[in-house]
mmCIF file of C-alpha atoms in Angstrom:
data_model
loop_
_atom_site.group_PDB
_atom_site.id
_atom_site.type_symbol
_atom_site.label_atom_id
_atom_site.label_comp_id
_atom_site.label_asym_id
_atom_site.label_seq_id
_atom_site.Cartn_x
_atom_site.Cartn_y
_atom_site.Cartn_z
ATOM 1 C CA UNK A 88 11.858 70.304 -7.376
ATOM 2 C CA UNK A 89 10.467 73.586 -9.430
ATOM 3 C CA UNK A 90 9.862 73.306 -13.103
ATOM 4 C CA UNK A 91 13.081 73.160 -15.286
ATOM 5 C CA UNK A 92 13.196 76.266 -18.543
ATOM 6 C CA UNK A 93 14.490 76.100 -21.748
ATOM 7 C CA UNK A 94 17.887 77.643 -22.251
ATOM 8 C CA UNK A 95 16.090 80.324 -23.681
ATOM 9 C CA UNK A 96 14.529 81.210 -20.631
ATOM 10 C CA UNK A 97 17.560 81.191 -18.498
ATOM 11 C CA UNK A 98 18.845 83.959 -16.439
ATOM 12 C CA UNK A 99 21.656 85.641 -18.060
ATOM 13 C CA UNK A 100 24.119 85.383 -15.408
ATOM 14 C CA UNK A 101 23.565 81.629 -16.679
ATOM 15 C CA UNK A 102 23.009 81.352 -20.058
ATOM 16 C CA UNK A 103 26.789 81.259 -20.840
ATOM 17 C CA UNK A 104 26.778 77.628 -19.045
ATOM 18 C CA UNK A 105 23.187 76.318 -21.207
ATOM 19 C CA UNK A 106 25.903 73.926 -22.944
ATOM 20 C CA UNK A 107 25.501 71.780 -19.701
ATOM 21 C CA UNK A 108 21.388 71.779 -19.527
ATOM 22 C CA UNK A 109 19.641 68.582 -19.792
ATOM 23 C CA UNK A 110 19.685 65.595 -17.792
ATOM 24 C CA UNK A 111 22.867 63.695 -18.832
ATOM 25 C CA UNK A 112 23.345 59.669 -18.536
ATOM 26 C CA UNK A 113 26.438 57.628 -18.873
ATOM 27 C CA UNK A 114 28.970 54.989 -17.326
ATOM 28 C CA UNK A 115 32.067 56.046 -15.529
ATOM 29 C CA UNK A 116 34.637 54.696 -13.456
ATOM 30 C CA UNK A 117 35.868 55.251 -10.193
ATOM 31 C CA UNK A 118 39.619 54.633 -8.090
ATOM 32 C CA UNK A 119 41.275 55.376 -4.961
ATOM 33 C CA UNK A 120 44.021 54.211 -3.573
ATOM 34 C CA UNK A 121 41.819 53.085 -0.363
ATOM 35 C CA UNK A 122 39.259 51.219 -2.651
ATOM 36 C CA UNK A 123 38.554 48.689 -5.219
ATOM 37 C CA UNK A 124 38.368 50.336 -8.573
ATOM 38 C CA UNK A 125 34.669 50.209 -9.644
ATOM 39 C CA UNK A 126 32.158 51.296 -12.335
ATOM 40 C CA UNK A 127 28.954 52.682 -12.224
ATOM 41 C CA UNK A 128 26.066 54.358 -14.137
ATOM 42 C CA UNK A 129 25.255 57.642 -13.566
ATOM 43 C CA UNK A 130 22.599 60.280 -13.965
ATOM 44 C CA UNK A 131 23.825 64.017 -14.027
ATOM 45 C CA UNK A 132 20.840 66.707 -14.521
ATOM 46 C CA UNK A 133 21.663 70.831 -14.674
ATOM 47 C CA UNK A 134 18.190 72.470 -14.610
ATOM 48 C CA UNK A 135 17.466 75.952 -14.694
ATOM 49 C CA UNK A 136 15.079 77.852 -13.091
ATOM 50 C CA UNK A 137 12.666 80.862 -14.876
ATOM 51 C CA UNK A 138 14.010 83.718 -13.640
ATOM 52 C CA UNK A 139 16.870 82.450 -10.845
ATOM 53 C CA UNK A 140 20.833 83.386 -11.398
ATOM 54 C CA UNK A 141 21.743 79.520 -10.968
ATOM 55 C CA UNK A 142 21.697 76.145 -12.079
ATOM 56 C CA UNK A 143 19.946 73.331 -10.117
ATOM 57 C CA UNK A 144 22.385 70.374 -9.987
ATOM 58 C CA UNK A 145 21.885 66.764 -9.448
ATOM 59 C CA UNK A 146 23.053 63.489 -9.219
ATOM 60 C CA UNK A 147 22.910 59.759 -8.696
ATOM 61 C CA UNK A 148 25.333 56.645 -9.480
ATOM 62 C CA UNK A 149 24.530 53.282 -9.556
ATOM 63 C CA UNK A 150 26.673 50.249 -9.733
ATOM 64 C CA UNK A 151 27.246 48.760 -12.739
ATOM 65 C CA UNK A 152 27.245 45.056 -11.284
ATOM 66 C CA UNK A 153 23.691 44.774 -10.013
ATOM 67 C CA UNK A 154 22.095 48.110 -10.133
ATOM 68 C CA UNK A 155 22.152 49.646 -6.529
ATOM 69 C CA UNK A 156 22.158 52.797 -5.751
ATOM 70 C CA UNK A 157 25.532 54.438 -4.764
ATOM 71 C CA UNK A 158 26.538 58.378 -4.616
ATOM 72 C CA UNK A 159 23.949 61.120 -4.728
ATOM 73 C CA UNK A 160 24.643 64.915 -3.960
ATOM 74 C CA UNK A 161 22.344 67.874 -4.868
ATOM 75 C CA UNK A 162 23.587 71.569 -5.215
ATOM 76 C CA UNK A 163 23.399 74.712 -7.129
ATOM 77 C CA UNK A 164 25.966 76.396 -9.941
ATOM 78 C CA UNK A 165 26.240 80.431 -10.058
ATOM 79 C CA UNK A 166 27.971 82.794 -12.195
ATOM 80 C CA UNK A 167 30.569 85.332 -10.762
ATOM 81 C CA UNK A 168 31.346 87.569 -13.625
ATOM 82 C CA UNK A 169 34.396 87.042 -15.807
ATOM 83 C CA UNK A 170 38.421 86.799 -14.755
ATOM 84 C CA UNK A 171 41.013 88.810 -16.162
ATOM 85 C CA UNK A 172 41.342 86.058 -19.286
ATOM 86 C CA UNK A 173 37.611 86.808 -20.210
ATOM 87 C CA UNK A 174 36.566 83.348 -18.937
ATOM 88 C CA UNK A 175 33.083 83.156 -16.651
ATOM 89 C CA UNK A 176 34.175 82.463 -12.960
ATOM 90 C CA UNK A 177 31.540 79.788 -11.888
ATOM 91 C CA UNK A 178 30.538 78.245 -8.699
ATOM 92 C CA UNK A 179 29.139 75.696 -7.271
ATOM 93 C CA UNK A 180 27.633 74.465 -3.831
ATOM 94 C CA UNK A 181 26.998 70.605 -3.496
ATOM 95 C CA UNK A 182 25.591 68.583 -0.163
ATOM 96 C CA UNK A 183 26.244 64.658 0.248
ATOM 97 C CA UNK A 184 24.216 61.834 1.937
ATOM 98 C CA UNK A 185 27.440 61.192 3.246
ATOM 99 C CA UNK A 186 27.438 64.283 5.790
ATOM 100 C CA UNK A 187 30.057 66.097 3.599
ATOM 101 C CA UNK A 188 29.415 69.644 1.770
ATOM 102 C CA UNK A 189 31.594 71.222 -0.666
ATOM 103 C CA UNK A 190 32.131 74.570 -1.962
ATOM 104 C CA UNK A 191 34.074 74.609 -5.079
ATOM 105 C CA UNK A 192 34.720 77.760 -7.292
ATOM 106 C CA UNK A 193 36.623 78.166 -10.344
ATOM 107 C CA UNK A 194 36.223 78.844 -14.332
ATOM 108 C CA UNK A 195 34.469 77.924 -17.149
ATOM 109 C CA UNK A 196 36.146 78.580 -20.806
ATOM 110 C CA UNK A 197 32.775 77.801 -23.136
ATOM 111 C CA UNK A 198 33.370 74.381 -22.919
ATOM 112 C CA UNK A 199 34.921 72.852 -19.768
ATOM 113 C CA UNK A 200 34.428 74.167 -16.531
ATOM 114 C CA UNK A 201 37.055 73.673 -13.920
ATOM 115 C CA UNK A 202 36.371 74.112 -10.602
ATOM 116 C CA UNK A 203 38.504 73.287 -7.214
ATOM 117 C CA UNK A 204 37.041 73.398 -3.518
ATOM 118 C CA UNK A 205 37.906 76.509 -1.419
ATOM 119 C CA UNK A 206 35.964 74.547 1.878
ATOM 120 C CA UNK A 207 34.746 70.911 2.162
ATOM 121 C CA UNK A 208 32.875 70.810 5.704
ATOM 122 C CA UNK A 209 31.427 67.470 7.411
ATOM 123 C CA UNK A 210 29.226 65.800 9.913
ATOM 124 C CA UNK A 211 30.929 64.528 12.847
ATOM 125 C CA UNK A 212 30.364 60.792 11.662
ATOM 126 C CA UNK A 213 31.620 61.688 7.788
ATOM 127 C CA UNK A 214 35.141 60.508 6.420
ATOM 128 C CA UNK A 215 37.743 62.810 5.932
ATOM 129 C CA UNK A 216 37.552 64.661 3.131
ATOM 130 C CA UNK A 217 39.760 67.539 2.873
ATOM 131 C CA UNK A 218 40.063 68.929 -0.882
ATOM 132 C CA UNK A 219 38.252 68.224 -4.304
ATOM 133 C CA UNK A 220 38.532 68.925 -8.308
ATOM 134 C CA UNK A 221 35.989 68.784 -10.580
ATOM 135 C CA UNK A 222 35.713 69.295 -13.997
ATOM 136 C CA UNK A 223 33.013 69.181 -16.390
ATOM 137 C CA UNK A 224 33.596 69.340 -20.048
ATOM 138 C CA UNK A 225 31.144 69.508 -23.184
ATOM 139 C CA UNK A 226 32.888 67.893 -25.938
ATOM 140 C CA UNK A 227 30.348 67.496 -29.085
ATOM 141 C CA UNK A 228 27.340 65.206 -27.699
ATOM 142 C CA UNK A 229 29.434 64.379 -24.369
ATOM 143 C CA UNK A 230 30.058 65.858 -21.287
ATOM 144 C CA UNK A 231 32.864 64.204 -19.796
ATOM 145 C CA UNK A 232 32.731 64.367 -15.842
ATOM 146 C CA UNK A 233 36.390 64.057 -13.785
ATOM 147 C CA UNK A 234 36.481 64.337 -9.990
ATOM 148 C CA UNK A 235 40.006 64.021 -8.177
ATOM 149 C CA UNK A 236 39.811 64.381 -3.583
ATOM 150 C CA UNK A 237 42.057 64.699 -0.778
ATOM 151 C CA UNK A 238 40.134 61.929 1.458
ATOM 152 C CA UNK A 239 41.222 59.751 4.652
ATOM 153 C CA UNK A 240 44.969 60.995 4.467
ATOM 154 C CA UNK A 241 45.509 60.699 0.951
ATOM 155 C CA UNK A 242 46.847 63.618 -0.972
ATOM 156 C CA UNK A 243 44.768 65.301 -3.819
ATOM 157 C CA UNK A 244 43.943 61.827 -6.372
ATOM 158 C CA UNK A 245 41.865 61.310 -9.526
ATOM 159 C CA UNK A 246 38.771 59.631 -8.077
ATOM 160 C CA UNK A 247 35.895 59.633 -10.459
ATOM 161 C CA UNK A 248 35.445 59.388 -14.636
ATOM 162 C CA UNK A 249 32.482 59.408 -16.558
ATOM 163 C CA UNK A 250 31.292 59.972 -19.959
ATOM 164 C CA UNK A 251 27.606 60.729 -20.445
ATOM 165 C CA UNK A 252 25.321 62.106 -23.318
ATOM 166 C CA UNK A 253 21.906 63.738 -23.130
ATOM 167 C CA UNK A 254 18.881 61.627 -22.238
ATOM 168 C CA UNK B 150 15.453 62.708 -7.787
ATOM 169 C CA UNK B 151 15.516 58.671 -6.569
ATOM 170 C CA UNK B 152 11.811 57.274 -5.671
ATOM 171 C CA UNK B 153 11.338 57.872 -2.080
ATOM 172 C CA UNK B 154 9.987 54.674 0.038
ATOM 173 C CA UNK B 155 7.335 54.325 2.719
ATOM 174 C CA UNK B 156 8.053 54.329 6.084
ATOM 175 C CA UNK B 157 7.957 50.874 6.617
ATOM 176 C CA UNK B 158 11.145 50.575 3.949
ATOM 177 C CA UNK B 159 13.007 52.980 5.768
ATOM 178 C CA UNK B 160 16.568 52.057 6.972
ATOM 179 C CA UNK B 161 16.045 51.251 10.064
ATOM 180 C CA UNK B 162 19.099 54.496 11.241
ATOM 181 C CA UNK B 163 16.129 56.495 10.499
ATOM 182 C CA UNK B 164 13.093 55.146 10.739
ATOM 183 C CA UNK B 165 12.733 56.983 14.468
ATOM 184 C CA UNK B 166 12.182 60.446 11.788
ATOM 185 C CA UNK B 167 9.508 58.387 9.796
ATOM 186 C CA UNK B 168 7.600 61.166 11.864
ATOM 187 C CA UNK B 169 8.578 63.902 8.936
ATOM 188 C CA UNK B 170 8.059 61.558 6.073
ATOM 189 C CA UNK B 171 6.171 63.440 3.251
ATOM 190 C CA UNK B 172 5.626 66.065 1.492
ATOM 191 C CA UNK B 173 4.574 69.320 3.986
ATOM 192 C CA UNK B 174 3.095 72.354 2.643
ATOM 193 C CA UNK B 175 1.989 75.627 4.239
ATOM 194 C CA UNK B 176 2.796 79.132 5.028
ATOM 195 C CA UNK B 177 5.431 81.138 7.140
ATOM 196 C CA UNK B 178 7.189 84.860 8.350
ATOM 197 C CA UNK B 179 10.663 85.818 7.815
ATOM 198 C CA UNK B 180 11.866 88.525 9.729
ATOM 199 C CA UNK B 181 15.264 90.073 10.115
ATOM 200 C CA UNK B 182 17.100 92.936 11.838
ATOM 201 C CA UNK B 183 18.148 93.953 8.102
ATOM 202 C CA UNK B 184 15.232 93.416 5.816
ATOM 203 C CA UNK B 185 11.049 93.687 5.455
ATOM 204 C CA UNK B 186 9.134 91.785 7.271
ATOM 205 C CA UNK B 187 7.837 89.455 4.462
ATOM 206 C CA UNK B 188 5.412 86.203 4.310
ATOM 207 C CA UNK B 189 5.932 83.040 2.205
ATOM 208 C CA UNK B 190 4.242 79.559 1.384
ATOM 209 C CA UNK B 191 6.412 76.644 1.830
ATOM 210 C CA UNK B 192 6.718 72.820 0.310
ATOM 211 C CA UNK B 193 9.269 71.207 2.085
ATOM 212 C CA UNK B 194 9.688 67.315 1.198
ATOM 213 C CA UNK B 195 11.567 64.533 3.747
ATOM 214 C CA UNK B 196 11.753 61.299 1.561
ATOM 215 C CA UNK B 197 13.880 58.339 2.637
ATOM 216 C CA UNK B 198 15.163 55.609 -0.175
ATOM 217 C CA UNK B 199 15.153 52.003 0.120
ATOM 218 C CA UNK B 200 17.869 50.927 1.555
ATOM 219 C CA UNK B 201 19.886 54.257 2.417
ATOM 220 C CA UNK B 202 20.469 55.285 6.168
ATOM 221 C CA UNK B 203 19.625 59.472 5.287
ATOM 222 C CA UNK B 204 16.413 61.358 4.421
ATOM 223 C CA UNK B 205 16.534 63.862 1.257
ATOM 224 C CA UNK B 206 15.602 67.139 2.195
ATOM 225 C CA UNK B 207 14.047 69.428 -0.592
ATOM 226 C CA UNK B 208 12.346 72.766 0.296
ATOM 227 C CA UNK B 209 11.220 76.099 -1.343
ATOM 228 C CA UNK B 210 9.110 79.228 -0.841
ATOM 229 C CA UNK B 211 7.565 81.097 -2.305
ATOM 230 C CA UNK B 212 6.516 84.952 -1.906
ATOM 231 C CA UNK B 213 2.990 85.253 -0.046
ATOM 232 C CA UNK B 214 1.740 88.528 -2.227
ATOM 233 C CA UNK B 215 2.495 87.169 -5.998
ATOM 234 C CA UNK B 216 3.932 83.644 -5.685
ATOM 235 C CA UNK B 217 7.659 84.520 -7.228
ATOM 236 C CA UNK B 218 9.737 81.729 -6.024
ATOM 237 C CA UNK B 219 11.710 82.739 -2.829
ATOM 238 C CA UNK B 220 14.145 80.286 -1.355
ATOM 239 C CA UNK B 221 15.015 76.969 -2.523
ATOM 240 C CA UNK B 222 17.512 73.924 -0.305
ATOM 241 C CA UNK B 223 18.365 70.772 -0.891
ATOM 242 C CA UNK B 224 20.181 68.200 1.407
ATOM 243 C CA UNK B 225 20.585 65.297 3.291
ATOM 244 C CA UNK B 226 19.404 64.078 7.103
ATOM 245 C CA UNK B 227 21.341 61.605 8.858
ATOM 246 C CA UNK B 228 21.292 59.620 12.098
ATOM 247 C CA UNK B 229 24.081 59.142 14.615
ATOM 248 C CA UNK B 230 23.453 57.175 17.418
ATOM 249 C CA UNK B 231 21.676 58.109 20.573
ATOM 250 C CA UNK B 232 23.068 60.490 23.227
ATOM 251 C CA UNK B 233 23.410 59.995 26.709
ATOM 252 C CA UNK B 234 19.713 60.935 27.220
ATOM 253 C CA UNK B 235 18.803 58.216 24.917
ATOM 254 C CA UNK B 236 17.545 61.026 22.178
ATOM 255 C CA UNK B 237 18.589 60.358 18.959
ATOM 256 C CA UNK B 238 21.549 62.407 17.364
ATOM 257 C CA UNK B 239 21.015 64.030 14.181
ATOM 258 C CA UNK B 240 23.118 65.437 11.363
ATOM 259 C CA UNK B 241 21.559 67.985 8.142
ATOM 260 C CA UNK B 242 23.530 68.995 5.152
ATOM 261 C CA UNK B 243 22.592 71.412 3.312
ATOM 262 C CA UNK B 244 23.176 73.275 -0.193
ATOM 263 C CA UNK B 245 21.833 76.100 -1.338
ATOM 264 C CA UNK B 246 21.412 78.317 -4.454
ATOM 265 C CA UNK B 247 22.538 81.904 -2.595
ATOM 266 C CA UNK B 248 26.354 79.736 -2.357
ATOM 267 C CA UNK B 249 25.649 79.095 0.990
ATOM 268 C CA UNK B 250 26.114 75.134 2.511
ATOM 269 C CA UNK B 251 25.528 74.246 6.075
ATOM 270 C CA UNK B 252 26.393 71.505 7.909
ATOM 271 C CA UNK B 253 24.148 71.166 11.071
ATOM 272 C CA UNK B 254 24.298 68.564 14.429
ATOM 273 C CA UNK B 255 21.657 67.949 17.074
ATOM 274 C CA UNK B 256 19.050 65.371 18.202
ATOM 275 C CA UNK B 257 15.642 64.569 17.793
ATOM 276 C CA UNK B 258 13.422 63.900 20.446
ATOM 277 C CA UNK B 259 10.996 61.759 19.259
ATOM 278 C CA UNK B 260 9.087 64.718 18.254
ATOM 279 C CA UNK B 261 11.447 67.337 18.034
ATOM 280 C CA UNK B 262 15.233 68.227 16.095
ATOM 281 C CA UNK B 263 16.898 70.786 17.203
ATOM 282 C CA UNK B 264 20.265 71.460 15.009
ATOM 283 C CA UNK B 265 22.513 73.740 15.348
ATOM 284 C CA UNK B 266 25.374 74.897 12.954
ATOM 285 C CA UNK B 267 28.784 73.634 13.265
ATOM 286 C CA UNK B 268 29.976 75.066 10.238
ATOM 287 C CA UNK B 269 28.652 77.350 7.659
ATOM 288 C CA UNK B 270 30.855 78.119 4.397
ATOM 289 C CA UNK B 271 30.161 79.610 1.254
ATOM 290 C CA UNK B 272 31.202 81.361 -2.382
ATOM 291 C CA UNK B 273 33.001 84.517 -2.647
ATOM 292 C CA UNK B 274 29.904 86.347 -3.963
ATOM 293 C CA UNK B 275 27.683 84.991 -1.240
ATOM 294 C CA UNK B 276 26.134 86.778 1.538
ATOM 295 C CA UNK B 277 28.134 86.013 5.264
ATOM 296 C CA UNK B 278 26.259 84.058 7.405
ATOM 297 C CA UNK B 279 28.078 82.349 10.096
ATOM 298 C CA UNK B 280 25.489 80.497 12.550
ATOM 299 C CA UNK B 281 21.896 78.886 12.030
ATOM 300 C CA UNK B 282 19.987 77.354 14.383
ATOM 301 C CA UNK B 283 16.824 75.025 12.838
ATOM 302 C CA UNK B 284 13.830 73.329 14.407
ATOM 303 C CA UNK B 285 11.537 70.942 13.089
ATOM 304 C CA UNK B 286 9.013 69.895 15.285
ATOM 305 C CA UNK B 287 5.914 67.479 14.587
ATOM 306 C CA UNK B 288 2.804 68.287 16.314
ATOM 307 C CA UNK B 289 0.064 66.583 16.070
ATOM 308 C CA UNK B 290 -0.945 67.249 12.251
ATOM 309 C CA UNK B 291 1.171 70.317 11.930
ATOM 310 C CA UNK B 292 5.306 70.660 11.542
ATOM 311 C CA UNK B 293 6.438 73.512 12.625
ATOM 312 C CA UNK B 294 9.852 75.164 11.395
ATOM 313 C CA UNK B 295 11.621 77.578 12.926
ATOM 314 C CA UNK B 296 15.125 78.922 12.068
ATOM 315 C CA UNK B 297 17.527 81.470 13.650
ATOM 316 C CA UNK B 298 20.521 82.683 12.043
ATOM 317 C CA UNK B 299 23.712 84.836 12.784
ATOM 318 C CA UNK B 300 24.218 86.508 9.104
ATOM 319 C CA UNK B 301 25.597 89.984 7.517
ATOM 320 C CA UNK B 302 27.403 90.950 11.450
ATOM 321 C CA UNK B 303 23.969 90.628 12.917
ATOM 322 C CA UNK B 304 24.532 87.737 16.319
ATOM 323 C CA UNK B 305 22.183 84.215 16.124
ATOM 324 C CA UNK B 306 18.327 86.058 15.723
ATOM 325 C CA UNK B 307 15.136 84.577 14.897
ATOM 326 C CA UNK B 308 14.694 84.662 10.809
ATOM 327 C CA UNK B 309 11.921 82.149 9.808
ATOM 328 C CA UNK B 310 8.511 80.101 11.332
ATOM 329 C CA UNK B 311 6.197 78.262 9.339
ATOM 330 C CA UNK B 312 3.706 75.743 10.332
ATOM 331 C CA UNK B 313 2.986 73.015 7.450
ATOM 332 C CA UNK B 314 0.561 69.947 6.842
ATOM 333 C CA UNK B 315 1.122 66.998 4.778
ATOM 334 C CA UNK B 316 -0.009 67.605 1.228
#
């Protein structure tokens, strides 16, 4: 991956979103109604790049039990100017070692960014997934992470939780 | 990023690609009904992690004349099964920073993967491109990378080659 900047260094189609730089650890916990509820630790990083309109984002979970790796997904956050409320319209692209790719779009207030998928595309061999909600909120020395899908027939569900701070 | 494995600790889905294992650096031409002719160097990375049946695909250019980063990808290779010519089906996802994802199928034939696009989606602000084709073949020392797209009304033409060497 290229060399992370300082927030100072971002692009300024960015900078408005430098509360979410750093690389981020935590717990969290995840449901479905297909699934055993489970929890896992997680690693969330937003990098930017000198000079480049967007945010690098990645991820990886890992069970809480014993340690193995589950989810990881790579993508990229960019800025869309502002809606009619003054608030930044963000988006972000994200691909999954699962076969599935999302693009999500939506707002971000200063604080929480809230963002809902306008395509989710997949491999032949993926599982259905046919919607998703994120949102990402900086609250003091958190950012609290909540993910809801539309997967394998079920309507739109609160999936994910997590609560991490700044490694 | 996870630590990547050696080929030996692939998952055995796909250790057949243990042939693009590594880190690959070189140069290349983009070319494009709409645009310069331009050249760029290129690191693209295939790492596989214990235990998990994908590859992690990370790539980025850079311009030829004053090294400004160019492009930069991230996603995920996957293995499907065999087709009826015994050749290995393949699956990429892929993110990237210009709001673009793609989600490509082919095979791999040992030596070569030819993918093709089955869908490409992206943000409102991003540029349309509705068709890529991609090759990665391994020759000898060399892998050489070749990409087509169908993008901003122009139909499926060549865009990118690069031939790269393990760093």
């Amino acid at each position: 991956m290229p060399d992370s900047v300082y927030p100072d260094s971002a692009h300024p189609d960015i900078a408005p979103l430098a509360v979410f730089l750093g690389t981020w650890v935590g717990s969290g916990k995840g449901e479905y109604p297909t699934i055993p509820a489970f929890e896992y630790g997680e690693e969330l990083a937003f990098n930017a790049l000198a000079g480049k309109p967007f945010l690098v984002h990645t991820q990886k979970t890992k069970a809480r039990e014993d340690g193995r790796p589950l989810h990881t997904e790579t993508g990229y956050w960019r800025a869309a100017g502002r809606d009619e409320h003054g608030n930044l319209r963000v988006e972000l692209v994200v691909s999954q070692p699962t076969g599935i790719v999302e693009v999500l779009e939506g707002t971000f207030d200063g604080n929480c960014a809230r963002l809902r998928s306008t395509t989710v595309s997949r491999t032949a061999t993926a599982k259905e997934v046919t919607a998703v909600e994120r949102e990402y909120r900086r609250d003091g020395s958190e950012l609290q992470v909540r993910i809801a899908m539309a997967a394998v027939g079920q309507p739109l569900t609160h999936h994910l939780s997590a609560v991490l701070r700044l490694s």
